Tab-separated table of C-alpha atoms in Angstrom:
chain	number	residue	atom	x	y	z
A	80	MET	CA	30.916	-23.509	-183.094
A	81	THR	CA	28.841	-25.522	-183.246
A	82	THR	CA	27.728	-29.145	-181.856
A	83	ILE	CA	25.534	-32.097	-182.253
A	84	TYR	CA	24.561	-34.693	-180.499
A	85	ARG	CA	22.985	-37.283	-182.392
A	86	GLY	CA	20.351	-40.471	-181.134
A	87	ALA	CA	19.921	-39.866	-177.525
A	88	ALA	CA	16.320	-39.468	-176.180
A	89	VAL	CA	15.613	-35.837	-174.947
A	90	HIS	CA	13.833	-35.446	-172.194
A	91	ASP	CA	13.268	-31.407	-172.381
A	92	GLY	CA	12.706	-30.320	-168.568
A	93	THR	CA	9.168	-29.488	-169.159
A	94	GLY	CA	7.428	-32.810	-168.507
A	95	ALA	CA	6.358	-34.324	-171.762
A	96	PRO	CA	7.723	-37.404	-172.937
A	97	PRO	CA	11.346	-38.039	-174.213
A	98	ALA	CA	12.412	-37.414	-178.067
A	99	HIS	CA	14.487	-38.806	-180.221
A	100	ARG	CA	16.289	-36.000	-182.037
A	101	ASP	CA	18.866	-33.750	-182.380
A	102	LEU	CA	20.675	-31.733	-179.204
A	103	VAL	CA	22.289	-28.725	-181.541
A	104	VAL	CA	24.591	-26.222	-179.106
A	105	VAL	CA	26.151	-23.117	-180.784
A	106	GLY	CA	28.104	-20.759	-178.517
A	107	GLY	CA	26.594	-22.297	-175.597
A	108	ARG	CA	23.145	-21.936	-176.259
A	109	ILE	CA	20.314	-24.619	-177.755
A	110	ALA	CA	19.893	-24.140	-181.291
A	111	PRO	CA	16.846	-25.246	-183.122
A	112	ALA	CA	17.133	-28.976	-184.104
A	113	GLY	CA	16.956	-28.065	-187.845
A	114	HIS	CA	20.246	-26.050	-187.622
A	115	THR	CA	22.927	-27.364	-189.846
A	116	ASP	CA	26.268	-25.993	-189.771
A	117	PRO	CA	28.687	-27.914	-192.485
A	118	ALA	CA	31.709	-27.149	-189.756
A	119	ALA	CA	29.988	-29.158	-186.811
A	120	ARG	CA	31.069	-31.344	-184.704
A	121	VAL	CA	29.102	-34.232	-184.427
A	122	VAL	CA	28.688	-36.692	-180.762
A	123	ASP	CA	27.336	-39.821	-181.187
A	124	VAL	CA	25.128	-40.161	-177.821
A	125	SER	CA	23.315	-43.069	-178.939
A	126	GLY	CA	21.413	-45.360	-176.398
A	127	ARG	CA	21.913	-42.608	-173.937
A	128	ASP	CA	19.527	-40.098	-172.493
A	129	VAL	CA	19.873	-35.917	-172.170
A	130	ILE	CA	18.595	-34.200	-169.434
A	131	PRO	CA	18.324	-30.366	-168.831
A	132	GLY	CA	21.138	-29.380	-165.722
A	133	LEU	CA	19.475	-30.001	-162.738
A	134	ILE	CA	18.768	-27.256	-160.024
A	135	ASP	CA	18.970	-28.215	-156.527
A	136	CYS	CA	16.771	-25.519	-154.807
A	137	HIS	CA	18.084	-25.409	-151.201
A	138	THR	CA	21.745	-26.568	-150.454
A	139	HIS	CA	24.186	-25.362	-147.617
A	140	VAL	CA	27.856	-25.900	-149.555
A	141	THR	CA	29.516	-24.507	-146.844
A	142	LEU	CA	27.823	-26.669	-144.034
A	143	PRO	CA	30.248	-29.984	-144.285
A	144	HIS	CA	28.456	-32.098	-141.839
A	145	LEU	CA	25.754	-31.984	-138.828
A	146	ASP	CA	28.211	-33.351	-136.239
A	147	THR	CA	28.333	-29.956	-134.043
A	148	LEU	CA	30.920	-30.821	-131.955
A	149	ARG	CA	33.373	-31.601	-134.711
A	150	LEU	CA	32.043	-28.308	-136.491
A	151	VAL	CA	32.719	-26.356	-133.388
A	152	ASN	CA	36.017	-27.716	-133.624
A	153	THR	CA	37.277	-27.069	-137.035
A	154	PRO	CA	38.625	-24.160	-138.012
A	155	LEU	CA	35.910	-21.830	-140.550
A	156	SER	CA	38.856	-21.609	-143.304
A	157	HIS	CA	38.896	-25.494	-143.496
A	158	ARG	CA	35.283	-25.331	-144.313
A	159	PHE	CA	35.699	-22.864	-147.022
A	160	LEU	CA	38.098	-24.913	-148.288
A	161	ALA	CA	36.265	-28.139	-148.312
A	162	THR	CA	33.403	-25.841	-150.072
A	163	GLY	CA	35.519	-26.637	-153.125
A	164	ARG	CA	34.665	-30.649	-152.644
A	165	THR	CA	31.996	-30.439	-152.294
A	166	LEU	CA	30.329	-27.945	-155.293
A	167	ALA	CA	32.826	-30.391	-157.703
A	168	ARG	CA	30.496	-33.524	-156.284
A	169	THR	CA	27.318	-31.727	-156.708
A	170	LEU	CA	28.050	-30.947	-160.154
A	171	ASP	CA	29.443	-34.401	-161.074
A	172	LEU	CA	25.398	-35.345	-160.175
A	173	GLY	CA	24.113	-33.354	-163.058
A	174	VAL	CA	23.080	-30.619	-160.837
A	175	THR	CA	24.383	-27.269	-162.934
A	176	THR	CA	23.083	-24.290	-160.591
A	177	VAL	CA	22.033	-24.419	-156.789
A	178	ARG	CA	20.102	-22.043	-154.802
A	179	ASP	CA	22.678	-21.814	-151.311
A	180	ALA	CA	20.288	-21.370	-148.385
A	181	GLY	CA	22.313	-19.633	-145.880
A	182	GLY	CA	26.190	-20.179	-145.479
A	183	ALA	CA	27.728	-19.022	-148.709
A	184	ASP	CA	28.926	-15.472	-149.414
A	185	ALA	CA	29.280	-13.702	-152.971
A	186	GLY	CA	33.064	-14.724	-152.945
A	187	ILE	CA	31.847	-18.526	-153.352
A	188	ALA	CA	29.603	-17.403	-156.007
A	189	MET	CA	32.115	-15.800	-157.818
A	190	ALA	CA	35.007	-18.293	-157.469
A	191	VAL	CA	32.599	-21.044	-159.230
A	192	ALA	CA	31.913	-17.894	-162.177
A	193	ASP	CA	35.133	-17.452	-162.337
A	194	GLY	CA	36.842	-21.017	-162.670
A	195	LEU	CA	38.615	-21.201	-159.114
A	196	VAL	CA	36.612	-24.100	-158.268
A	197	ARG	CA	34.643	-26.228	-160.287
A	198	GLY	CA	31.191	-26.668	-159.614
A	199	PRO	CA	27.215	-25.239	-159.982
A	200	ARG	CA	26.514	-22.077	-161.054
A	201	VAL	CA	25.371	-20.912	-157.440
A	202	ARG	CA	22.821	-18.217	-156.488
A	203	THR	CA	23.045	-17.522	-152.409
A	204	ALA	CA	20.931	-16.063	-149.345
A	205	ILE	CA	24.165	-15.879	-147.812
A	206	ALA	CA	22.437	-15.423	-144.276
A	207	MET	CA	19.013	-16.167	-142.818
A	208	ILE	CA	17.332	-13.565	-141.322
A	209	SER	CA	15.516	-14.897	-138.063
A	210	PRO	CA	13.908	-12.935	-134.917
A	211	THR	CA	15.326	-12.795	-131.904
A	212	GLY	CA	15.133	-16.217	-130.172
A	213	GLY	CA	14.578	-18.009	-133.683
A	214	HIS	CA	15.469	-20.280	-135.543
A	215	ALA	CA	18.749	-18.699	-136.878
A	216	ASP	CA	19.459	-17.048	-133.318
A	217	PRO	CA	19.936	-19.855	-130.903
A	218	TRP	CA	22.291	-21.726	-132.880
A	219	ARG	CA	25.346	-20.143	-130.664
A	220	LEU	CA	26.530	-23.789	-128.926
A	221	SER	CA	26.108	-23.420	-125.065
A	222	GLY	CA	29.853	-23.093	-123.890
A	223	THR	CA	31.185	-22.086	-127.238
A	224	GLU	CA	31.179	-17.958	-127.259
A	225	GLY	CA	31.869	-16.818	-130.887
A	226	ARG	CA	31.316	-20.253	-132.482
A	227	TRP	CA	27.927	-20.690	-134.412
A	228	LEU	CA	26.979	-23.399	-136.632
A	229	PHE	CA	26.602	-20.891	-139.601
A	230	PRO	CA	29.539	-18.250	-138.286
A	231	LEU	CA	29.529	-14.837	-138.864
A	232	TYR	CA	32.584	-13.634	-140.819
A	233	PRO	CA	33.673	-10.548	-143.078
A	234	GLY	CA	30.874	-10.047	-145.818
A	235	MET	CA	28.511	-12.158	-143.887
A	236	PRO	CA	25.681	-8.964	-142.275
A	237	ASP	CA	24.383	-10.686	-138.721
A	238	PRO	CA	20.939	-11.655	-139.584
A	239	VAL	CA	19.108	-11.487	-136.346
A	240	ALA	CA	16.634	-8.907	-136.412
A	241	ASP	CA	13.165	-7.774	-134.789
A	242	GLY	CA	10.302	-5.489	-136.383
A	243	PRO	CA	9.678	-3.663	-139.964
A	244	THR	CA	12.581	-1.199	-139.156
A	245	GLY	CA	15.047	-3.793	-138.091
A	246	LEU	CA	14.091	-6.423	-140.946
A	247	ARG	CA	14.268	-3.950	-143.689
A	248	ARG	CA	17.708	-3.133	-142.267
A	249	VAL	CA	19.393	-6.440	-142.413
A	250	VAL	CA	17.167	-7.186	-146.136
A	251	ARG	CA	19.546	-3.654	-146.930
A	252	GLU	CA	22.604	-5.348	-145.552
A	253	LEU	CA	22.481	-8.688	-147.451
A	254	VAL	CA	21.848	-6.965	-150.816
A	255	ARG	CA	24.959	-4.937	-150.014
A	256	ALA	CA	26.559	-8.051	-149.510
A	257	GLY	CA	25.494	-9.832	-152.794
A	258	ALA	CA	22.409	-11.767	-152.216
A	259	ASP	CA	20.885	-13.238	-154.748
A	260	VAL	CA	17.555	-14.179	-152.354
A	261	ILE	CA	16.512	-13.564	-149.388
A	262	LYS	CA	15.697	-16.199	-146.915
A	263	VAL	CA	13.724	-15.607	-143.608
A	264	ALA	CA	12.882	-17.927	-140.778
A	265	VAL	CA	9.515	-17.479	-140.133
A	266	SER	CA	9.094	-20.759	-137.974
A	267	GLY	CA	11.104	-22.337	-135.379
A	268	GLY	CA	13.238	-25.250	-136.765
A	269	ILE	CA	13.303	-28.455	-136.782
A	270	SER	CA	17.184	-28.878	-135.513
A	271	SER	CA	17.541	-25.590	-133.700
A	272	PRO	CA	17.349	-25.686	-129.924
A	273	ARG	CA	14.901	-23.945	-127.688
A	274	ASP	CA	12.491	-23.015	-130.393
A	275	ASP	CA	8.916	-24.987	-131.582
A	276	PRO	CA	8.897	-25.361	-135.510
A	277	ARG	CA	4.869	-25.018	-135.259
A	278	HIS	CA	5.590	-21.530	-134.047
A	279	CYS	CA	5.203	-18.500	-136.035
A	280	GLN	CA	7.989	-16.185	-134.902
A	281	LEU	CA	7.132	-12.820	-136.973
A	282	ARG	CA	4.107	-11.021	-137.063
A	283	GLN	CA	2.395	-10.149	-140.643
A	284	ASP	CA	3.502	-6.638	-140.545
A	285	GLU	CA	7.418	-7.615	-140.336
A	286	LEU	CA	6.846	-10.006	-143.238
A	287	THR	CA	5.561	-7.780	-145.247
A	288	ALA	CA	8.162	-4.842	-144.805
A	289	LEU	CA	10.573	-7.936	-145.616
A	290	VAL	CA	9.233	-9.267	-148.390
A	291	GLU	CA	8.787	-5.256	-149.598
A	292	GLU	CA	12.050	-4.603	-148.938
A	293	ALA	CA	13.414	-7.436	-150.915
A	294	GLY	CA	11.445	-6.506	-153.634
A	295	ALA	CA	12.636	-3.418	-153.917
A	296	ALA	CA	15.677	-4.896	-154.764
A	297	GLY	CA	14.733	-7.186	-157.651
A	298	LEU	CA	15.292	-10.585	-155.084
A	299	ARG	CA	12.544	-13.032	-154.239
A	300	VAL	CA	11.370	-14.463	-150.715
A	301	MET	CA	12.511	-18.000	-149.419
A	302	ALA	CA	10.536	-18.435	-146.046
A	303	HIS	CA	12.046	-21.356	-143.615
A	304	ALA	CA	8.173	-22.223	-142.355
A	305	HIS	CA	7.035	-25.417	-140.934
A	306	GLY	CA	4.148	-24.728	-138.744
A	307	PRO	CA	0.747	-23.401	-140.356
A	308	ALA	CA	0.279	-20.258	-139.156
A	309	ALA	CA	4.212	-19.199	-140.330
A	310	ILE	CA	3.029	-20.886	-143.989
A	311	THR	CA	0.422	-18.906	-143.915
A	312	ALA	CA	1.797	-15.623	-143.213
A	313	ALA	CA	4.709	-15.834	-145.135
A	314	VAL	CA	2.424	-16.994	-148.253
A	315	ARG	CA	0.199	-13.594	-147.497
A	316	ALA	CA	3.282	-11.566	-147.120
A	317	GLY	CA	4.117	-12.734	-150.935
A	318	VAL	CA	7.127	-15.115	-150.477
A	319	ALA	CA	8.140	-17.051	-153.929
A	320	SER	CA	8.639	-20.383	-151.672
A	321	ILE	CA	7.849	-22.412	-148.408
A	322	GLU	CA	10.999	-24.226	-147.509
A	323	HIS	CA	9.821	-27.584	-145.465
A	324	GLY	CA	6.410	-26.859	-144.858
A	325	VAL	CA	6.246	-30.270	-142.698
A	326	PHE	CA	3.027	-29.394	-140.734
A	327	ILE	CA	0.982	-27.714	-143.702
A	328	ASP	CA	-2.635	-27.312	-143.281
A	329	GLU	CA	-5.691	-26.940	-145.929
A	330	GLU	CA	-5.632	-23.629	-145.266
A	331	GLY	CA	-1.966	-23.025	-146.316
A	332	ILE	CA	-2.139	-25.724	-148.520
A	333	ALA	CA	-5.215	-23.372	-150.571
A	334	LEU	CA	-3.690	-20.271	-149.854
A	335	MET	CA	-0.267	-21.695	-152.213
A	336	VAL	CA	-2.622	-22.466	-154.638
A	337	GLU	CA	-4.131	-19.055	-154.824
A	338	HIS	CA	-0.531	-17.491	-154.416
A	339	GLY	CA	1.171	-19.076	-156.699
A	340	THR	CA	3.567	-19.840	-154.213
A	341	PHE	CA	5.888	-22.546	-154.913
A	342	LEU	CA	7.110	-25.788	-152.318
A	343	VAL	CA	10.272	-27.177	-151.244
A	344	PRO	CA	9.898	-29.841	-149.208
A	345	THR	CA	13.553	-30.947	-148.509
A	346	LEU	CA	11.647	-34.823	-147.734
A	347	THR	CA	15.432	-35.946	-146.908
A	348	ALA	CA	16.663	-33.572	-144.531
A	349	ALA	CA	14.788	-34.362	-141.187
A	350	ARG	CA	15.785	-37.991	-141.900
A	351	ALA	CA	19.072	-37.430	-142.406
A	352	PHE	CA	19.098	-35.562	-138.987
A	353	LEU	CA	18.430	-39.065	-137.300
A	354	THR	CA	20.905	-40.979	-139.194
A	355	VAL	CA	23.161	-38.855	-138.051
A	356	ALA	CA	21.771	-38.768	-134.742
A	357	GLU	CA	22.032	-42.797	-134.654
A	358	ALA	CA	25.470	-42.405	-136.137
A	359	GLY	CA	26.926	-41.392	-133.024
A	360	ALA	CA	26.518	-37.369	-133.426
A	361	GLU	CA	25.575	-34.988	-130.687
A	362	ALA	CA	22.428	-34.094	-130.647
A	363	GLU	CA	19.360	-32.775	-127.753
A	364	PRO	CA	16.848	-35.802	-127.097
A	365	ASP	CA	14.305	-33.093	-127.879
A	366	LEU	CA	15.592	-32.108	-131.436
A	367	LEU	CA	15.451	-35.819	-132.001
A	368	LEU	CA	11.198	-36.177	-130.652
A	369	GLN	CA	10.779	-33.284	-133.129
A	370	ALA	CA	12.482	-34.735	-136.117
A	371	ARG	CA	11.062	-38.514	-135.446
A	372	GLU	CA	7.395	-36.085	-135.566
A	373	ALA	CA	8.359	-34.559	-138.487
A	374	VAL	CA	9.139	-37.569	-140.541
A	375	SER	CA	6.224	-39.319	-139.345
A	376	VAL	CA	3.895	-35.898	-141.226
A	377	HIS	CA	6.336	-34.820	-143.445
A	378	GLU	CA	5.341	-37.157	-146.381
A	379	SER	CA	1.401	-37.400	-146.069
A	380	ASN	CA	1.169	-33.768	-145.572
A	381	LEU	CA	3.331	-33.372	-148.768
A	382	ARG	CA	0.733	-35.418	-150.645
A	383	ARG	CA	-2.242	-33.921	-149.880
A	384	ALA	CA	-0.126	-30.425	-151.045
A	385	MET	CA	0.601	-31.916	-154.368
A	386	GLU	CA	-2.908	-33.624	-155.038
A	387	ALA	CA	-4.226	-29.685	-153.859
A	388	GLY	CA	-1.766	-28.572	-156.981
A	389	VAL	CA	0.907	-26.704	-155.110
A	390	ARG	CA	4.047	-26.024	-157.429
A	391	ILE	CA	6.773	-28.062	-156.124
A	392	ALA	CA	10.577	-27.446	-156.828
A	393	MET	CA	13.610	-29.756	-155.376
A	394	GLY	CA	15.903	-29.012	-152.782
A	395	SER	CA	17.908	-31.427	-151.398
A	396	ASP	CA	18.685	-29.219	-147.526
A	397	SER	CA	22.408	-30.614	-148.413
A	398	GLY	CA	24.860	-29.838	-145.761
A	399	PHE	CA	21.852	-31.290	-143.497
A	400	SER	CA	21.479	-34.393	-145.724
A	401	PRO	CA	24.335	-35.556	-146.947
A	402	HIS	CA	26.656	-33.875	-149.913
A	403	GLY	CA	26.747	-35.972	-152.889
A	404	ARG	CA	23.311	-37.462	-151.821
A	405	ASN	CA	21.294	-34.433	-153.527
A	406	LEU	CA	19.295	-36.952	-156.088
A	407	ASP	CA	18.075	-38.694	-153.150
A	408	GLU	CA	15.511	-35.880	-152.783
A	409	LEU	CA	14.503	-36.889	-156.294
A	410	GLU	CA	13.863	-40.357	-155.409
A	411	ALA	CA	11.694	-39.380	-151.848
A	412	LEU	CA	9.581	-36.962	-154.066
A	413	ALA	CA	8.704	-39.990	-156.553
A	414	GLN	CA	8.111	-42.199	-152.926
A	415	ALA	CA	5.795	-39.352	-151.917
A	416	GLY	CA	3.438	-39.860	-155.104
A	417	LEU	CA	4.792	-37.170	-157.233
A	418	ASP	CA	4.882	-38.756	-161.045
A	419	ARG	CA	8.438	-38.799	-162.225
A	420	ALA	CA	8.036	-36.920	-164.681
A	421	GLN	CA	7.286	-34.615	-162.709
A	422	VAL	CA	9.956	-35.134	-160.096
A	423	LEU	CA	12.509	-34.137	-163.108
A	424	ARG	CA	10.411	-30.902	-164.293
A	425	SER	CA	10.744	-30.340	-159.981
A	426	ALA	CA	14.391	-29.776	-160.626
A	427	THR	CA	14.463	-28.605	-163.819
A	428	SER	CA	11.513	-26.426	-165.019
A	429	ALA	CA	9.726	-25.665	-162.226
A	430	ALA	CA	13.224	-24.777	-160.134
A	431	ALA	CA	14.099	-22.710	-162.501
A	432	GLU	CA	10.273	-20.707	-162.415
A	433	LEU	CA	11.330	-20.419	-159.131
A	434	LEU	CA	14.475	-18.948	-158.949
A	435	GLY	CA	13.239	-16.507	-161.546
A	436	ALA	CA	15.577	-17.845	-164.516
A	437	GLY	CA	13.094	-19.880	-166.437
A	438	HIS	CA	14.550	-17.528	-169.573
A	439	GLU	CA	17.521	-19.154	-169.178
A	440	ILE	CA	17.795	-22.438	-167.524
A	441	GLY	CA	15.623	-25.552	-166.710
A	442	THR	CA	14.559	-26.239	-170.412
A	443	LEU	CA	16.306	-27.655	-173.915
A	444	ARG	CA	14.530	-25.313	-175.795
A	445	PRO	CA	16.008	-22.932	-178.452
A	446	GLY	CA	17.998	-19.951	-177.111
A	447	MET	CA	18.656	-21.538	-173.632
A	448	ARG	CA	21.830	-22.381	-171.590
A	449	ALA	CA	23.089	-25.107	-172.857
A	450	ASP	CA	23.154	-27.100	-169.854
A	451	PHE	CA	22.419	-30.561	-169.953
A	452	SER	CA	23.609	-34.303	-168.719
A	453	ILE	CA	24.175	-37.192	-170.865
A	454	VAL	CA	22.806	-40.489	-168.606
A	455	ARG	CA	23.548	-44.000	-169.203
A	456	GLY	CA	20.003	-45.536	-168.657
A	457	ASP	CA	16.781	-43.927	-167.369
A	458	PRO	CA	16.997	-40.855	-165.578
A	459	LEU	CA	13.640	-41.246	-163.900
A	460	ASP	CA	15.430	-44.092	-162.221
A	461	PHE	CA	16.289	-41.546	-159.451
A	462	ALA	CA	17.444	-44.232	-156.992
A	463	THR	CA	20.383	-44.998	-159.128
A	464	LEU	CA	20.488	-41.744	-161.257
A	465	ALA	CA	23.661	-40.567	-159.446
A	466	GLY	CA	26.065	-43.239	-160.424
A	467	ARG	CA	24.962	-42.878	-164.322
A	468	VAL	CA	25.522	-39.617	-164.739
A	469	GLU	CA	28.774	-39.627	-167.767
A	470	ALA	CA	28.759	-36.512	-168.697
A	471	VAL	CA	27.791	-33.099	-167.260
A	472	HIS	CA	27.416	-30.016	-169.766
A	473	GLN	CA	27.117	-25.844	-168.498
A	474	ASP	CA	27.087	-23.555	-171.635
A	475	GLY	CA	28.206	-26.242	-174.034
A	476	VAL	CA	31.229	-26.900	-172.115
A	477	LEU	CA	31.961	-30.187	-170.436
A	478	VAL	CA	32.412	-30.047	-166.797
A	479	GLY	CA	31.541	-32.939	-164.842
A	480	GLY	CA	31.028	-36.570	-164.536
A	481	THR	CA	32.288	-40.166	-164.715
A	482	GLU	CA	33.483	-39.628	-168.062
A	483	PHE	CA	34.897	-36.081	-167.633
A	484	ASN	CA	36.651	-37.395	-164.210
A	485	ARG	CA	37.908	-40.337	-165.875
A	486	PHE	CA	39.976	-37.883	-168.448
A	487	ASN	CA	40.910	-35.500	-165.806
A	488	ARG	CA	42.024	-37.112	-162.542
A	489	GLY	CA	44.581	-35.338	-160.759
A	490	ASN	CA	43.847	-31.834	-161.959
A	491	ASP	CA	39.906	-31.104	-160.247
A	492	ASN	CA	39.946	-28.412	-158.544
A	493	GLY	CA	38.255	-30.342	-155.014
A	494	ASN	CA	36.529	-33.267	-156.344
A	495	GLU	CA	37.337	-36.108	-153.827
A	496	ASN	CA	36.718	-38.497	-156.736
A	497	THR	CA	40.231	-37.618	-158.195
A	498	LYS	CA	42.123	-38.230	-154.662
């Protein structure tokens, strides 16, 4: 079946200015604008803008919030059931693909692909690899034996490992479990106790072995790294992206430009952590100090990286930032100085390139999957964009947005907007 969307300003995802042209969809793919079919269904979208399906390169869809006391007293099954609502809310924002950075197993991705729940396509790291005492190790909360912020459950390997041999083993276990990407904590974290975000917690031989093992399975590596030493070590090892990069320095910036390494800044994450703490959630004083320091330098360091030519991909760190507020990251990038057309590109074609999916998603070119959203008003006004996404399409099928929910109330798998 051919569907022609007529009259809209089409943003193709490349950063080029929008063009008023027909968007033609045939069999779930974008067709050339001149494609003709006498039986085509014509949809008038005059006065609207069309943008590619957005890609969020850093999410935690199984992490409902950052109130750790509530989390450890919530049964794991509840968190999995709540994930359906999270996925639906994310899809309604126009986000049609996410890269989950830890927490979601292969079953979450399968549930979306099979239509059991409504949500963006999920590419998942399953778990974040960490050395003993590293960012993903100390999250077993004091006095709560067996309770983790990211609990281990069947299908999720224990991600704590040391040495080149240990790291190779856990990569292989994650591949066996169905990981689409490998994530590793190279530095400490802003929000994890008893480690320091400036410290590099893995040695070069360990990182090299990990990236090599991931590459042997055809997978890319995303590296949680805040401090300069961790960033440079990860880039030298060949990771695809640096996540956060709060304390990046000139050497790290130069190496990232040289290697073509992406930066996924997650500007809103530390800010959200402080907001949750100020609202009364339990947080250790040292962590609050770390978060405040991160917020104070992150934007200026990011600006220097952008000006030097480091490639940027959008990641909201949702779960650490609130679910349903993923698009706040777009406005944060614009406020940091990234041109608004390039901000949109960071969540479309640039994000698709980072995921190794630029041949399928991220742009509205002939042959690409028909992932797109119809938007009222200027899609580059990111501060209000979330409320103006009328219709979200995946593979040419209407799956979300305000118009979808208006006609499907009571029929949605886990969308809280219908309740």
